[in-house]
Coordinates of C-alpha atoms (C1' of nucleotides) in Angstrom, one line a residue:
Chain U
X1 CA -0.3 -0.1 -0.3
X2 CA 1.0 3.1 0.0
X3 CA 2.0 6.4 1.3
X4 CA 0.6 6.9 4.4
X5 CA -0.7 10.4 5.4
X6 CA 2.4 11.8 7.0
X7 CA 0.7 11.2 10.6
X8 CA 2.9 11.0 13.0
X9 CA 1.2 8.3 16.0
X10 CA 2.8 7.6 19.1
X11 CA 6.2 5.3 19.0
X12 CA 4.7 3.4 21.6
X13 CA 3.7 0.0 19.6
X14 CA 0.8 -1.3 21.6
X15 CA -0.7 2.2 20.9
X16 CA 0.5 2.2 17.4
X17 CA -1.7 -1.1 17.0
X18 CA -4.2 0.0 19.0
X19 CA -4.9 1.9 15.6
X20 CA -4.7 -0.1 13.1
X21 CA -7.3 -2.7 12.0
X22 CA -5.9 -5.6 10.4
X23 CA -9.4 -7.4 9.3
X24 CA -9.5 -9.0 6.3
X25 CA -11.3 -6.2 4.9
X26 CA -9.7 -3.1 6.5
X27 CA -7.6 -0.9 8.4
X28 CA -8.1 2.0 10.6
X29 CA -5.6 3.9 11.3
X30 CA -4.9 6.1 15.1
X31 CA -5.5 9.5 13.1
X32 CA -7.8 7.9 11.4
X33 CA -9.9 6.7 14.2
X34 CA -9.5 9.9 15.9
X35 CA -10.6 11.8 13.1
X36 CA -13.1 10.1 11.6
X37 CA -11.1 8.5 8.6
X38 CA -11.1 5.2 7.9
X39 CA -8.7 3.4 5.2
X40 CA -10.5 0.6 3.3
X41 CA -7.8 -2.2 3.7
X42 CA -6.7 -4.7 0.8
X43 CA -9.6 -7.2 0.4
X44 CA -9.4 -9.7 -2.9
X45 CA -13.3 -9.4 -2.6
X46 CA -13.0 -5.4 -2.4
X47 CA -12.0 -2.6 -3.6
X48 CA -8.7 -0.9 -2.9
X49 CA -8.5 2.7 -1.8
X50 CA -5.5 3.7 -2.6
X51 CA -4.2 5.2 0.4
X52 CA -3.4 4.3 3.6
X53 CA -3.0 6.1 7.0
X54 CA 0.6 6.2 8.7
X55 CA 2.4 3.4 9.2
X56 CA 2.7 0.3 7.4
X57 CA 1.1 -2.8 8.2
X58 CA 4.0 -4.4 8.3
X59 CA 5.2 -2.7 10.8
X60 CA 2.1 -2.7 12.7
X61 CA 1.3 -5.7 12.9
X62 CA 5.1 -6.3 14.3
X63 CA 3.6 -4.4 16.5
X64 CA 7.1 -2.1 15.8
X65 CA 7.2 1.9 15.8
X66 CA 5.0 3.3 13.3
X67 CA 6.4 6.4 13.1
X68 CA 7.1 8.0 10.3
X69 CA 9.9 9.5 9.6
X70 CA 10.2 13.4 10.6
X71 CA 9.8 14.4 6.5
X72 CA 6.8 13.0 7.3
X73 CA 5.6 15.1 10.0
X74 CA 5.9 18.6 8.3
X75 CA 3.5 17.1 6.1
X76 CA 1.3 17.4 9.0
X77 CA -1.5 20.8 8.7
X78 CA -1.7 22.3 11.6
X79 CA -5.4 22.8 10.6
X80 CA -6.1 19.1 11.0
X81 CA -5.3 18.3 14.3
X82 CA -8.3 16.7 15.9
X83 CA -8.1 17.9 19.8
X84 CA -10.3 15.2 20.4
X85 CA -7.0 13.0 19.9
X86 CA -4.3 12.5 21.6
X87 CA -2.0 11.5 19.5
X88 CA -2.9 14.7 17.3
X89 CA -3.1 16.6 20.9
X90 CA 1.1 15.2 20.9
X91 CA 1.3 16.1 17.4
X92 CA 0.0 19.7 17.5
X93 CA 1.8 20.3 20.3
X94 CA 5.2 19.2 19.4
X95 CA 4.7 21.1 16.0
X96 CA 3.8 24.5 19.1
X97 CA 7.0 22.9 20.9
X98 CA 8.9 23.8 17.7
X99 CA 7.7 26.8 17.1
X100 CA 8.6 27.8 21.4
X101 CA 11.1 26.8 21.3
X102 CA 12.8 27.5 17.8
X103 CA 14.9 30.6 18.0
X104 CA 13.4 34.1 17.4
X105 CA 15.1 34.2 13.5
X106 CA 12.9 30.7 12.8
X107 CA 9.6 32.7 14.2
X108 CA 10.6 35.5 12.7
X109 CA 10.9 33.8 9.0
X110 CA 7.7 32.0 10.0
X111 CA 5.5 34.5 10.2
X112 CA 7.6 36.3 7.3
X113 CA 6.4 33.8 5.4
X114 CA 2.5 33.8 6.5
X115 CA 2.3 37.9 6.6
X116 CA 4.1 38.2 3.2
X117 CA 1.2 35.6 2.2
X118 CA -0.5 37.6 4.0
X119 CA -0.7 40.8 2.6
X120 CA 0.9 39.7 -1.1
X121 CA -3.1 40.4 -2.0
X122 CA -3.1 44.0 -0.8
X123 CA -1.0 46.3 -1.9
X124 CA 2.0 46.5 -3.5
X125 CA 3.2 49.9 -3.0
X126 CA 6.2 49.9 -1.2
X127 CA 6.2 53.1 0.9
X128 CA 8.3 53.8 3.9
X129 CA 5.0 54.5 6.1
X130 CA 2.7 51.9 4.2
X131 CA 6.1 49.7 5.8
X132 CA 5.7 51.3 9.0
X133 CA 2.4 50.1 9.4
X134 CA 2.9 46.6 7.4
X135 CA 5.8 46.0 10.1
X136 CA 3.6 47.0 13.4
X137 CA 0.8 45.0 11.7
X138 CA 2.9 42.3 11.8
X139 CA 4.4 42.3 15.1
X140 CA 0.3 42.6 15.7
X141 CA -0.2 40.2 14.5
X142 CA 2.5 37.9 15.8
X143 CA 1.8 38.3 19.0
X144 CA -1.5 38.3 18.4
X145 CA -1.2 34.2 17.1
X146 CA 1.9 33.4 19.7
X147 CA -1.6 34.6 22.3
X148 CA -3.3 31.8 20.2
X149 CA -1.0 29.5 20.5
X150 CA -0.5 29.4 24.3
X151 CA -4.0 29.7 25.0
X152 CA -4.4 27.0 22.5
X153 CA -1.9 24.8 24.1
X154 CA -3.6 25.4 27.4
X155 CA -6.9 24.0 26.5
X156 CA -5.2 20.9 24.4
X157 CA -3.9 20.4 27.9
X158 CA -7.1 20.6 30.0
X159 CA -8.5 18.4 27.0
X160 CA -6.1 15.9 27.8
X161 CA -6.6 15.8 31.0
X162 CA -10.3 15.6 30.5
X163 CA -10.2 13.0 28.3
X164 CA -8.0 11.1 31.1
X165 CA -10.7 12.1 33.4
X166 CA -13.5 10.6 31.9
X167 CA -11.5 7.8 30.8
X168 CA -10.7 7.3 34.0
X169 CA -13.9 7.5 35.6
X170 CA -15.9 5.3 33.1
X171 CA -13.2 2.9 34.2
X172 CA -13.9 2.8 37.7
X173 CA -17.3 3.1 37.1
X174 CA -17.5 0.3 34.9
X175 CA -15.3 -1.9 37.6
X176 CA -17.5 -0.9 40.6
X177 CA -21.0 -1.6 38.7
X178 CA -19.5 -5.6 37.6
X179 CA -18.6 -6.0 41.1
X180 CA -21.9 -4.5 42.9
X181 CA -23.8 -6.9 40.6
X182 CA -21.3 -10.0 41.2
X183 CA -22.2 -8.9 44.9
X184 CA -25.8 -8.8 44.7
X185 CA -26.0 -11.6 42.9
X186 CA -24.0 -13.9 45.1
X187 CA -26.1 -12.8 47.9
X188 CA -28.9 -14.5 47.1
X189 CA -27.1 -17.9 46.8
X190 CA -25.3 -17.7 49.6
X191 CA -28.5 -17.4 51.3
X192 CA -30.0 -20.2 49.2
X193 CA -26.9 -22.6 49.1
X194 CA -27.2 -21.6 53.6
X195 CA -30.5 -22.4 53.7
X196 CA -29.5 -26.4 52.0
X197 CA -27.1 -26.8 54.1
X198 CA -28.7 -26.1 57.4
X199 CA -31.9 -27.8 56.2
X200 CA -30.2 -31.1 54.5
X201 CA -28.5 -33.5 56.3
X202 CA -24.1 -33.3 55.8
X203 CA -23.5 -35.8 53.1
X204 CA -26.2 -34.0 50.4
X205 CA -24.0 -31.3 50.4
X206 CA -22.6 -31.7 47.0
X207 CA -19.2 -31.0 46.1
X208 CA -20.9 -28.1 43.9
X209 CA -22.2 -27.0 47.0
X210 CA -18.8 -27.2 49.0
X211 CA -17.2 -25.4 46.3
X212 CA -19.7 -22.4 45.7
X213 CA -19.8 -21.9 49.3
X214 CA -15.3 -21.5 49.0
X215 CA -16.0 -19.7 46.2
X216 CA -18.8 -17.0 46.4
X217 CA -18.4 -15.8 43.2
X218 CA -18.0 -19.4 40.8
X219 CA -21.7 -19.2 42.0
X220 CA -22.9 -16.8 39.0
X221 CA -20.5 -18.2 36.5
X222 CA -22.0 -21.6 37.8
X223 CA -25.0 -20.7 36.7
X224 CA -23.9 -19.1 33.8
X225 CA -22.9 -22.2 32.4
X226 CA -25.7 -23.9 33.0
X227 CA -28.2 -21.9 31.8
X228 CA -26.0 -22.8 28.8
X229 CA -25.6 -26.3 29.5
X230 CA -28.3 -27.0 31.3
X231 CA -27.7 -31.1 31.4
X232 CA -24.1 -29.9 33.5
X233 CA -26.0 -29.6 36.7
X234 CA -24.8 -33.0 37.9
X235 CA -21.6 -32.9 37.5
X236 CA -18.8 -31.5 39.6
X237 CA -15.9 -29.0 39.7
X238 CA -13.6 -31.6 41.1
X239 CA -14.0 -35.4 40.3
X240 CA -15.5 -35.6 37.1
X241 CA -13.8 -34.8 33.1
X242 CA -13.7 -31.0 33.2
X243 CA -16.3 -29.8 31.5
X244 CA -16.8 -29.1 27.8
X245 CA -16.2 -25.7 28.3
X246 CA -13.2 -26.4 30.7
X247 CA -11.8 -28.7 27.9
X248 CA -12.6 -26.4 25.3
X249 CA -10.2 -23.7 26.9
X250 CA -7.6 -26.3 27.7
X251 CA -7.2 -27.5 24.0
X252 CA -7.6 -23.9 23.3
X253 CA -4.9 -23.1 25.7
X254 CA -2.3 -26.7 23.9
X255 CA 1.0 -25.7 22.6
X256 CA 0.5 -26.8 19.2
X257 CA -2.2 -24.0 18.8
X258 CA 0.0 -21.1 17.9
X259 CA -2.2 -19.1 18.2
X260 CA -2.9 -19.3 22.0
X261 CA 0.4 -19.0 23.2
X262 CA 1.7 -18.3 26.7
X263 CA 0.0 -15.4 27.8
X264 CA -3.1 -16.9 27.3
X265 CA -2.2 -19.7 30.0
X266 CA -0.7 -17.5 31.8
X267 CA -2.9 -15.1 32.3
X268 CA -5.1 -18.2 32.9
X269 CA -3.6 -19.8 34.8
X270 CA -1.4 -16.7 37.0
X271 CA -4.9 -16.3 39.3
X272 CA -4.8 -20.5 40.1
X273 CA -8.1 -20.6 41.3
X274 CA -10.7 -22.7 38.9
X275 CA -13.8 -19.8 40.0
X276 CA -11.0 -17.3 37.2
X277 CA -11.4 -20.1 35.1
X278 CA -15.0 -20.5 35.4
X279 CA -16.0 -17.2 35.0
X280 CA -13.2 -16.9 31.6
X281 CA -14.4 -19.5 30.6
X282 CA -18.3 -18.1 31.0
X283 CA -17.7 -14.3 30.5
X284 CA -16.1 -16.2 26.5
X285 CA -19.5 -17.4 26.0
X286 CA -21.3 -14.8 26.5
X287 CA -21.4 -12.3 23.1
X288 CA -22.1 -9.6 21.9
X289 CA -24.4 -10.0 18.1
X290 CA -24.3 -6.6 16.0
X291 CA -26.5 -6.4 13.5
X292 CA -26.4 -4.2 10.6
X293 CA -26.7 -2.9 7.0
X294 CA -23.9 -3.8 5.7
X295 CA -22.5 -4.9 1.9
X296 CA -18.9 -5.0 3.4
X297 CA -17.7 -8.9 3.9
X298 CA -17.1 -7.5 7.6
X299 CA -18.0 -4.3 10.1
X300 CA -14.6 -2.6 11.0
X301 CA -14.5 -2.2 14.8
X302 CA -11.3 -1.7 15.2
X303 CA -9.7 -4.5 15.8
X304 CA -7.5 -6.7 14.0
X305 CA -8.8 -9.7 13.2
X306 CA -7.6 -13.1 11.1
X307 CA -9.9 -15.5 9.7
X308 CA -9.9 -19.5 11.0
X309 CA -12.5 -20.8 9.2
X310 CA -15.9 -21.1 7.7
X311 CA -18.7 -23.4 7.8
X312 CA -22.0 -23.4 6.5
X313 CA -24.6 -22.8 9.1
X314 CA -28.0 -24.6 8.8
X315 CA -30.9 -23.0 7.6
X316 CA -28.5 -20.0 6.4
X317 CA -27.7 -20.8 2.5
X318 CA -24.5 -17.8 3.5
X319 CA -21.8 -19.0 5.1
X320 CA -20.4 -18.2 9.1
X321 CA -16.8 -17.0 9.3
X322 CA -14.7 -17.3 12.2
X323 CA -12.7 -14.9 13.2
X324 CA -9.7 -14.6 16.3
X325 CA -8.4 -10.9 17.1
X326 CA -5.1 -11.1 16.3
X327 CA -3.6 -7.9 17.9
X328 CA -2.2 -9.7 21.1
X329 CA -1.1 -13.3 21.3
X330 CA -3.4 -15.1 23.1
X331 CA -6.3 -13.0 22.9
X332 CA -9.5 -14.7 23.0
X333 CA -11.7 -12.8 21.7
X334 CA -13.4 -14.3 18.4
X335 CA -16.2 -13.1 15.9
X336 CA -18.6 -14.6 13.5
X337 CA -19.7 -12.8 11.0
X338 CA -22.9 -13.9 9.0
X339 CA -25.2 -12.6 6.4
X340 CA -28.8 -12.8 7.7
X341 CA -30.6 -15.9 6.0
X342 CA -33.7 -13.2 5.0
X343 CA -32.1 -10.5 4.6
X344 CA -28.6 -10.7 3.1
X345 CA -28.3 -6.5 3.8
X346 CA -27.8 -7.8 7.2
X347 CA -24.3 -8.4 8.1
X348 CA -24.6 -10.3 11.7
X349 CA -21.8 -10.2 13.6
X350 CA -20.8 -11.4 17.1
X351 CA -18.3 -10.9 19.3
X352 CA -17.0 -13.1 22.5
X353 CA -14.7 -13.5 24.7
X354 CA -13.0 -10.3 26.5
X355 CA -9.5 -8.7 24.9
X356 CA -6.1 -9.7 26.9
X357 CA -4.9 -6.5 25.6
X358 CA -5.4 -3.0 25.1
X359 CA -7.9 -1.3 22.4
X360 CA -8.0 1.4 20.7
X361 CA -11.4 3.4 21.6
X362 CA -13.5 2.2 18.9
X363 CA -12.2 -1.2 19.4
X364 CA -12.8 -1.2 23.1
X365 CA -16.1 0.0 23.3
X366 CA -17.1 -3.0 21.2
X367 CA -15.3 -5.0 24.2
X368 CA -16.8 -3.3 26.7
X369 CA -20.0 -4.3 25.8
X370 CA -18.6 -7.5 25.7
X371 CA -17.7 -7.8 29.5
X372 CA -20.7 -6.1 30.4
X373 CA -23.1 -7.9 28.3
X374 CA -20.9 -11.1 30.2
X375 CA -21.2 -9.4 33.5
X376 CA -25.2 -8.6 33.1
X377 CA -25.6 -12.0 32.0
X378 CA -23.5 -13.1 34.9
X379 CA -25.2 -11.6 37.1
X380 CA -28.4 -12.0 36.0
X381 CA -28.3 -15.5 35.5
X382 CA -28.9 -15.8 39.1
X383 CA -31.4 -14.0 41.1
X384 CA -34.5 -15.1 38.2
X385 CA -36.0 -18.1 39.5
X386 CA -35.7 -19.8 36.4
X387 CA -32.1 -18.8 34.8
X388 CA -33.4 -16.8 32.1
X389 CA -32.8 -13.4 32.0
X390 CA -35.5 -11.0 31.3
X391 CA -34.8 -9.7 27.8
X392 CA -36.9 -6.9 28.0
X393 CA -36.0 -4.5 31.0
X394 CA -31.6 -5.5 29.9
X395 CA -32.4 -4.4 26.5
X396 CA -34.1 -0.9 28.3
X397 CA -31.2 -0.9 30.3
X398 CA -28.6 -0.8 27.5
X399 CA -30.9 1.2 25.2
X400 CA -33.0 3.2 27.2
X401 CA -33.9 5.4 24.1
X402 CA -34.4 2.7 21.9
X403 CA -35.1 -0.9 23.4
X404 CA -36.0 -1.9 20.2
X405 CA -32.3 -2.2 18.9
X406 CA -31.1 -4.1 21.8
X407 CA -32.0 -7.8 23.1
X408 CA -30.5 -9.7 25.3
X409 CA -31.6 -13.5 25.8
X410 CA -30.0 -16.1 28.1
X411 CA -32.0 -18.4 26.8
X412 CA -29.9 -19.2 23.9
X413 CA -26.8 -21.7 23.5
X414 CA -24.6 -18.9 25.0
X415 CA -26.3 -15.7 26.8
X416 CA -25.7 -13.1 24.2
X417 CA -26.7 -9.5 23.8
X418 CA -27.8 -8.6 20.0
X419 CA -28.2 -4.9 19.3
X420 CA -30.9 -4.9 16.0
X421 CA -29.2 -1.5 14.1
X422 CA -31.0 -2.7 10.8
X423 CA -33.9 -0.6 12.0
X424 CA -34.4 3.2 11.5
X425 CA -34.1 4.9 15.4
X426 CA -35.0 7.9 15.7
X427 CA -32.3 9.9 14.2
X428 CA -32.1 12.6 17.9
X429 CA -31.9 9.7 19.6
X430 CA -28.1 9.3 18.7
X431 CA -27.1 12.9 18.6
X432 CA -25.9 14.4 21.3
X433 CA -26.2 18.7 21.4
X434 CA -22.7 19.5 19.6
X435 CA -20.4 20.6 21.7
X436 CA -19.5 24.5 22.1
X437 CA -18.1 25.4 19.0
X438 CA -15.5 26.9 20.8
X439 CA -14.6 23.9 22.5
X440 CA -13.5 21.8 20.0
X441 CA -12.7 24.5 16.9
X442 CA -8.9 25.7 16.2
X443 CA -9.8 29.2 16.2
X444 CA -7.2 29.8 13.3
X445 CA -7.8 33.5 11.5
X446 CA -8.2 32.6 7.8
X447 CA -8.9 29.1 7.7
X448 CA -11.6 29.0 5.6
X449 CA -13.4 26.5 8.0
X450 CA -13.5 26.0 11.0
X451 CA -11.7 22.3 11.5
X452 CA -14.3 21.0 14.7
X453 CA -13.6 17.5 16.2
X454 CA -16.3 16.2 15.1
X455 CA -15.5 15.6 10.8
X456 CA -16.8 12.9 10.8
X457 CA -20.4 12.1 12.4
X458 CA -20.2 10.9 15.4
X459 CA -23.0 8.6 17.0
X460 CA -22.7 9.5 21.4
X461 CA -19.3 11.2 20.2
X462 CA -18.0 8.6 18.8
X463 CA -16.0 9.6 14.9
X464 CA -18.2 6.7 12.7
X465 CA -15.5 5.8 10.4
X466 CA -16.6 5.4 6.9
X467 CA -16.9 2.7 4.7
X468 CA -17.2 2.8 1.4
X469 CA -19.7 -0.7 0.7
X470 CA -22.3 -0.6 4.2
X471 CA -25.0 1.2 5.0
X472 CA -26.9 1.5 7.9
X473 CA -30.1 2.9 7.5
X474 CA -30.8 2.7 11.3
X475 CA -27.8 5.9 11.2
X476 CA -28.5 7.3 7.9
X477 CA -28.8 10.6 9.8
X478 CA -24.6 10.1 10.0
X479 CA -24.4 10.6 7.0
X480 CA -27.0 13.4 5.9
X481 CA -24.5 15.5 8.9
X482 CA -21.5 14.0 7.4
X483 CA -22.2 15.5 4.0
X484 CA -21.8 18.9 5.6
X485 CA -19.5 18.2 8.1
X486 CA -17.0 16.4 6.5
X487 CA -13.6 17.6 7.4
X488 CA -10.8 18.1 5.5
X489 CA -9.4 14.7 5.9
X490 CA -12.6 13.0 5.1
X491 CA -12.9 15.2 1.9
X492 CA -9.6 14.6 0.6
X493 CA -10.2 10.7 1.3
X494 CA -13.4 10.8 -0.3
X495 CA -11.1 12.2 -3.4
X496 CA -9.0 9.8 -3.4
X497 CA -11.1 7.1 -3.3
X498 CA -12.5 5.2 -6.0
X499 CA -14.8 7.8 -7.1
X500 CA -17.9 5.2 -7.9
X501 CA -18.1 5.0 -4.5
X502 CA -19.7 6.7 -2.0
X503 CA -18.2 7.1 1.3
X504 CA -20.8 5.1 3.6
X505 CA -20.8 3.9 7.0
X506 CA -20.0 1.0 8.1
X507 CA -18.8 1.0 11.3
X508 CA -21.0 2.8 13.1
X509 CA -22.3 -0.9 14.0
X510 CA -18.8 -0.2 16.5
X511 CA -19.7 3.6 17.0
X512 CA -23.3 2.7 18.0
X513 CA -21.7 -0.5 19.8
X514 CA -19.3 2.3 21.4
X515 CA -22.4 4.5 21.6
X516 CA -23.8 2.4 24.3
X517 CA -21.3 2.3 26.7
X518 CA -19.8 5.2 26.2
X519 CA -22.7 6.8 27.2
X520 CA -22.6 7.6 31.0
X521 CA -26.1 6.6 30.8
X522 CA -26.0 3.4 29.8
X523 CA -24.4 2.6 33.3
X524 CA -27.2 4.4 35.3
X525 CA -29.7 2.9 33.2
X526 CA -27.7 -0.7 33.2
X527 CA -27.2 -0.4 37.2
X528 CA -30.8 0.5 37.7
X529 CA -32.1 -2.0 35.4
X530 CA -29.9 -4.9 36.9
X531 CA -31.4 -3.9 40.0
X532 CA -34.9 -3.9 39.8
X533 CA -34.3 -7.3 37.8
X534 CA -32.2 -9.2 40.9
X535 CA -35.6 -7.0 43.5
X536 CA -37.9 -9.3 41.1
X537 CA -39.8 -5.9 40.5
X538 CA -40.7 -7.1 37.0
X539 CA -41.5 -9.3 34.7
X540 CA -40.5 -10.9 31.8
X541 CA -42.5 -9.6 28.5
X542 CA -41.9 -12.6 26.1
X543 CA -43.2 -10.3 23.4
X544 CA -39.5 -9.1 22.7
X545 CA -37.6 -11.6 22.0
X546 CA -34.5 -12.0 20.8
X547 CA -33.8 -12.6 17.3
X548 CA -30.5 -13.7 17.4
X549 CA -31.2 -17.3 16.8
X550 CA -31.5 -16.4 12.8
X551 CA -28.4 -17.4 12.2
Chain J
dC1 C1' 9.1 -14.7 3.7
dG2 C1' 5.5 -13.8 6.7
dC3 C1' 0.9 -13.7 6.6
dC4 C1' -3.5 -14.3 5.0
dT5 C1' -7.3 -16.2 3.2
dT6 C1' -9.3 -21.6 2.0
dT7 C1' -11.2 -25.6 3.1
dG8 C1' -10.9 -29.9 4.4
dA9 C1' -10.6 -33.3 8.4
dC10 C1' -11.1 -33.3 13.1
dC11 C1' -13.4 -33.5 17.7
dA12 C1' -17.7 -32.5 20.8
dG13 C1' -22.5 -31.8 22.5
dC14 C1' -26.9 -33.2 20.9
dG15 C1' -30.7 -35.1 19.8
dC16 C1' -32.9 -39.7 18.1
Chain P
dG1 C1' -25.3 -45.4 19.4
dC2 C1' -25.9 -43.2 15.5
dG3 C1' -25.8 -39.3 12.3
dC4 C1' -25.8 -33.6 12.4
dT5 C1' -24.4 -29.2 13.6
dG6 C1' -21.4 -25.8 15.3
dG7 C1' -17.1 -24.4 16.3
dT8 C1' -11.6 -25.1 15.2
dC9 C1' -7.5 -26.8 13.4
dA10 C1' -3.9 -26.9 10.3
dA11 C1' -2.1 -28.0 5.8
dA12 C1' -1.9 -25.5 1.0
dG13 C1' -1.9 -21.4 -1.8
dG14 C1' -1.7 -16.5 -2.8
dC15 C1' -0.5 -12.5 -1.5
dG16 C1' 2.2 -8.2 -0.5

DNA sequence: CGCCTTTGACCAGCGC
DNA sequence: GCGCTGGTCAAAGGCG
């Protein structure tokens, strides 16, 4: 592939990887991600974008630095900086630092050029008075620019702090929520078991009960497993062969499996507690399914995927493709991609597992959804008398604004959260009030159009990438918005992309998923729904069933 | 040359 | 026990 955009990315190999999606069809790159750019990468069945963003594929693939050469740095137009992006902030900071740290002569030279350019279309009269005035004006402008620079620097710093603060808050909140949910679901189980022990003879206590009492947190995992394998109630953990899940995990950990290397093994064994294995197995079983209209073979979610299998599934003429995450060795996350049998424009992507490595924002959102779904299914399964989740309630928790978009099913072979993005929700549901212009714009005077961060439409603040072959009816608004909000980068990309394929919004899926987990309402509503669900206040409404099993 | 996809084979679970 | 199905493996070949 060709030249980069000249963006200097973080030299950290890990973070460099964050921004490169080396899926079989698409590649999303750091700057592109934040700037709302997405590069459609090579695919045999697909088209090609003539450009790529920062860093070669190989360097990304090997986890080496994706930094561009210094000469590349110089290509960065400052006015294309995305202030949401840490990278971009760093880039612009570097530019500023250079400017600030540079000798005054350098500044003068630059400014002179600027002024020359600015003044070139003014007057060509070259008398002493006007040159004096020009000089004064130049100094004034210089001072103004420097002030502007300082102000922006401070603003950048503030934004960065805010971003990290929000990130930390979200992580802490998420962890807290999971912990709370686990605690809540453990309590009734413990009570029940204590009661059972008290009421029964000692020899009636099964090893499972003993194990569960010793490891309370295993109760939820066991329960969730019971959902998937109702016939496994009789098995015990200590005396019988490993469960299906465990066997599969062991198999996956076998040395001959190249993709399940030491990392995974260490991670699983390091805990040394069966409960962790069990929980992880269950967490891996919990799934997030995304239904979206897309003509692309796969949606871009910010992760790197490697296809490891394809099968014809029963009842669907379209094959099901199996992918595993290759962003890190031993990452247990897998996904299945299949077209809907009823409507082949609908692409069903099912995620399973939790990443064992840092993720780019979009992928992190998806992973958060998976983790949240797993947690929900894990903890919500116990308090329920029949072990079946209340799909509606939790669906409303996930998407309070549109209960039709998300369904949750624990009665499926695997507990699954389904996000249906094929419907056309009220566009306003996806819109956040636009940020104050001054907050995200680069107030460079004379700039044709203010460069606001949301150069592409955002869903709940998540930038929507462009994918050339996908359509998401549910988020058409974004496209419409995008036409008027296209930033310079995207326009550039559009310019370089094959003209016969106007950009559309495939990656809305990940963005929408991101929206769910990024929206503060999500956590609150989720917590409320979980607690309401646990307290047994709401009864299931079976009318809204999961349609995930169409696969 | 390394990574990818393809694809047939294999394995395990499940229902009959 | 047998067959069906889903999920995974791994060899072979392709691609950049």
